[in-house]
mmCIF file of C-alpha atoms in Angstrom:
data_model
loop_
_atom_site.group_PDB
_atom_site.id
_atom_site.type_symbol
_atom_site.label_atom_id
_atom_site.label_comp_id
_atom_site.label_asym_id
_atom_site.label_seq_id
_atom_site.Cartn_x
_atom_site.Cartn_y
_atom_site.Cartn_z
ATOM 1 C CA UNK A 1124 -16.248 -1.345 -10.630
ATOM 2 C CA UNK A 1125 -15.853 0.772 -13.755
ATOM 3 C CA UNK A 1126 -12.929 2.320 -15.586
ATOM 4 C CA UNK A 1127 -12.498 6.059 -16.152
ATOM 5 C CA UNK A 1128 -14.240 5.635 -19.513
ATOM 6 C CA UNK A 1129 -17.258 4.028 -17.872
ATOM 7 C CA UNK A 1130 -16.546 0.492 -19.111
ATOM 8 C CA UNK A 1131 -17.247 -2.290 -16.618
ATOM 9 C CA UNK A 1132 -14.316 -4.307 -15.312
ATOM 10 C CA UNK A 1133 -14.668 -8.034 -14.878
ATOM 11 C CA UNK A 1134 -13.118 -9.736 -11.892
ATOM 12 C CA UNK A 1135 -10.968 -12.684 -12.838
ATOM 13 C CA UNK A 1136 -8.974 -15.224 -10.895
ATOM 14 C CA UNK A 1137 -6.015 -13.942 -8.920
ATOM 15 C CA UNK A 1138 -2.707 -14.621 -10.613
ATOM 16 C CA UNK A 1139 0.431 -15.446 -8.651
ATOM 17 C CA UNK A 1140 2.727 -12.955 -10.344
ATOM 18 C CA UNK A 1141 5.740 -14.071 -8.322
ATOM 19 C CA UNK A 1142 6.129 -17.011 -10.682
ATOM 20 C CA UNK A 1143 7.605 -14.686 -13.281
ATOM 21 C CA UNK A 1144 8.299 -11.443 -11.425
ATOM 22 C CA UNK A 1145 11.824 -10.161 -11.036
ATOM 23 C CA UNK A 1146 13.388 -9.352 -7.686
ATOM 24 C CA UNK A 1147 15.501 -6.460 -6.494
ATOM 25 C CA UNK A 1148 18.173 -7.295 -3.937
ATOM 26 C CA UNK A 1149 19.756 -4.456 -1.978
ATOM 27 C CA UNK A 1150 23.082 -5.781 -0.735
ATOM 28 C CA UNK A 1151 26.377 -4.073 -0.044
ATOM 29 C CA UNK A 1152 28.880 -3.194 2.662
ATOM 30 C CA UNK A 1153 26.388 -3.613 5.530
ATOM 31 C CA UNK A 1154 23.560 -5.727 4.089
ATOM 32 C CA UNK A 1155 23.055 -9.117 2.508
ATOM 33 C CA UNK A 1156 20.088 -11.069 1.165
ATOM 34 C CA UNK A 1157 18.587 -14.401 2.191
ATOM 35 C CA UNK A 1158 16.896 -16.848 -0.173
ATOM 36 C CA UNK A 1159 15.135 -19.757 1.503
ATOM 37 C CA UNK A 1160 14.054 -22.822 -0.486
ATOM 38 C CA UNK A 1161 11.260 -24.192 1.704
ATOM 39 C CA UNK A 1162 9.624 -27.602 1.596
ATOM 40 C CA UNK A 1163 6.234 -27.993 -0.057
ATOM 41 C CA UNK A 1164 4.448 -27.750 3.310
ATOM 42 C CA UNK A 1165 5.332 -24.042 3.404
ATOM 43 C CA UNK A 1166 3.479 -23.280 0.132
ATOM 44 C CA UNK A 1167 1.101 -20.348 0.579
ATOM 45 C CA UNK A 1168 2.543 -19.427 3.970
ATOM 46 C CA UNK A 1169 4.855 -16.719 5.187
ATOM 47 C CA UNK A 1170 8.243 -17.345 6.731
ATOM 48 C CA UNK A 1171 9.428 -15.191 9.616
ATOM 49 C CA UNK A 1172 12.967 -14.449 10.735
ATOM 50 C CA UNK A 1173 14.355 -12.518 13.692
ATOM 51 C CA UNK A 1174 17.819 -11.476 14.901
ATOM 52 C CA UNK A 1175 20.010 -14.363 16.068
ATOM 53 C CA UNK A 1176 19.029 -14.205 19.730
ATOM 54 C CA UNK A 1177 15.382 -14.739 18.634
ATOM 55 C CA UNK A 1178 13.947 -11.959 20.769
ATOM 56 C CA UNK A 1179 13.983 -9.028 18.348
ATOM 57 C CA UNK A 1180 11.573 -7.658 15.793
ATOM 58 C CA UNK A 1181 10.513 -10.329 13.311
ATOM 59 C CA UNK A 1182 10.197 -9.729 9.590
ATOM 60 C CA UNK A 1183 8.372 -11.996 7.168
ATOM 61 C CA UNK A 1184 8.025 -12.705 3.490
ATOM 62 C CA UNK A 1185 5.710 -14.870 1.453
ATOM 63 C CA UNK A 1186 6.555 -18.241 -0.032
ATOM 64 C CA UNK A 1187 6.112 -18.151 -3.794
ATOM 65 C CA UNK A 1188 6.729 -20.555 -6.632
ATOM 66 C CA UNK A 1189 9.257 -19.089 -9.045
ATOM 67 C CA UNK A 1190 10.190 -20.349 -12.477
ATOM 68 C CA UNK A 1191 13.837 -20.536 -13.499
ATOM 69 C CA UNK A 1192 15.707 -22.175 -16.349
ATOM 70 C CA UNK A 1193 16.229 -25.154 -14.021
ATOM 71 C CA UNK A 1194 12.470 -25.485 -13.378
ATOM 72 C CA UNK A 1195 10.077 -24.156 -10.771
ATOM 73 C CA UNK A 1196 10.776 -24.030 -7.048
ATOM 74 C CA UNK A 1197 9.366 -22.516 -3.902
ATOM 75 C CA UNK A 1198 11.255 -19.519 -2.560
ATOM 76 C CA UNK A 1199 11.049 -17.023 0.271
ATOM 77 C CA UNK A 1200 13.277 -14.018 -0.442
ATOM 78 C CA UNK A 1201 14.495 -11.443 2.049
ATOM 79 C CA UNK A 1202 16.016 -8.918 -0.351
ATOM 80 C CA UNK A 1203 17.975 -6.813 2.128
ATOM 81 C CA UNK A 1204 18.965 -7.663 5.692
ATOM 82 C CA UNK A 1205 21.563 -6.163 8.005
ATOM 83 C CA UNK A 1206 24.486 -8.575 8.219
ATOM 84 C CA UNK A 1207 24.203 -10.935 11.191
ATOM 85 C CA UNK A 1208 22.747 -14.169 12.487
ATOM 86 C CA UNK A 1209 19.011 -14.857 12.154
ATOM 87 C CA UNK A 1210 16.521 -17.357 13.531
ATOM 88 C CA UNK A 1211 14.193 -18.828 10.890
ATOM 89 C CA UNK A 1212 10.848 -19.646 12.524
ATOM 90 C CA UNK A 1213 8.943 -22.873 11.832
ATOM 91 C CA UNK A 1214 5.851 -21.576 13.676
ATOM 92 C CA UNK A 1215 5.132 -18.597 15.909
ATOM 93 C CA UNK A 1216 6.825 -20.343 18.819
ATOM 94 C CA UNK A 1217 9.114 -22.977 17.263
ATOM 95 C CA UNK A 1218 12.437 -22.028 15.656
ATOM 96 C CA UNK A 1219 13.431 -24.117 12.646
ATOM 97 C CA UNK A 1220 17.021 -23.099 12.044
ATOM 98 C CA UNK A 1221 19.581 -20.335 12.285
ATOM 99 C CA UNK A 1222 21.431 -18.750 9.402
ATOM 100 C CA UNK A 1223 24.264 -16.249 9.037
ATOM 101 C CA UNK A 1224 23.670 -13.425 6.554
ATOM 102 C CA UNK A 1225 26.868 -11.707 5.472
ATOM 103 C CA UNK A 1226 27.252 -8.261 3.932
ATOM 104 C CA UNK A 1227 27.445 -8.204 0.145
ATOM 105 C CA UNK A 1228 26.389 -11.842 -0.187
ATOM 106 C CA UNK A 1229 23.208 -13.697 -1.134
ATOM 107 C CA UNK A 1230 22.862 -16.512 1.399
ATOM 108 C CA UNK A 1231 20.817 -19.532 0.349
ATOM 109 C CA UNK A 1232 19.341 -22.211 2.569
ATOM 110 C CA UNK A 1233 16.917 -25.131 2.343
ATOM 111 C CA UNK A 1234 14.140 -25.429 4.906
ATOM 112 C CA UNK A 1235 12.663 -28.905 5.209
#
């Protein structure tokens, strides 16, 4: 691959930018956010959630290590969800937990 000036680009290792990237949460009168702190076994995976009855459209997000003043931790962030109850899926067929997301609130949960 070359740049517009004709200089060659070198491929380097992929960098996990989530470790220092900021997040935008879109919460308000009808939406909240969900931050999941998963166990180490979820590293590099995606976590799926679906509406509380477990039969609706699933959405997913990646598990990333993020650095804070308190240290680094794994997170899976759903930045805007309609208020309601959600199933957090362990695998494609096995639910892990349920969680209530409330409007205007950032809900946090640990997933072991």
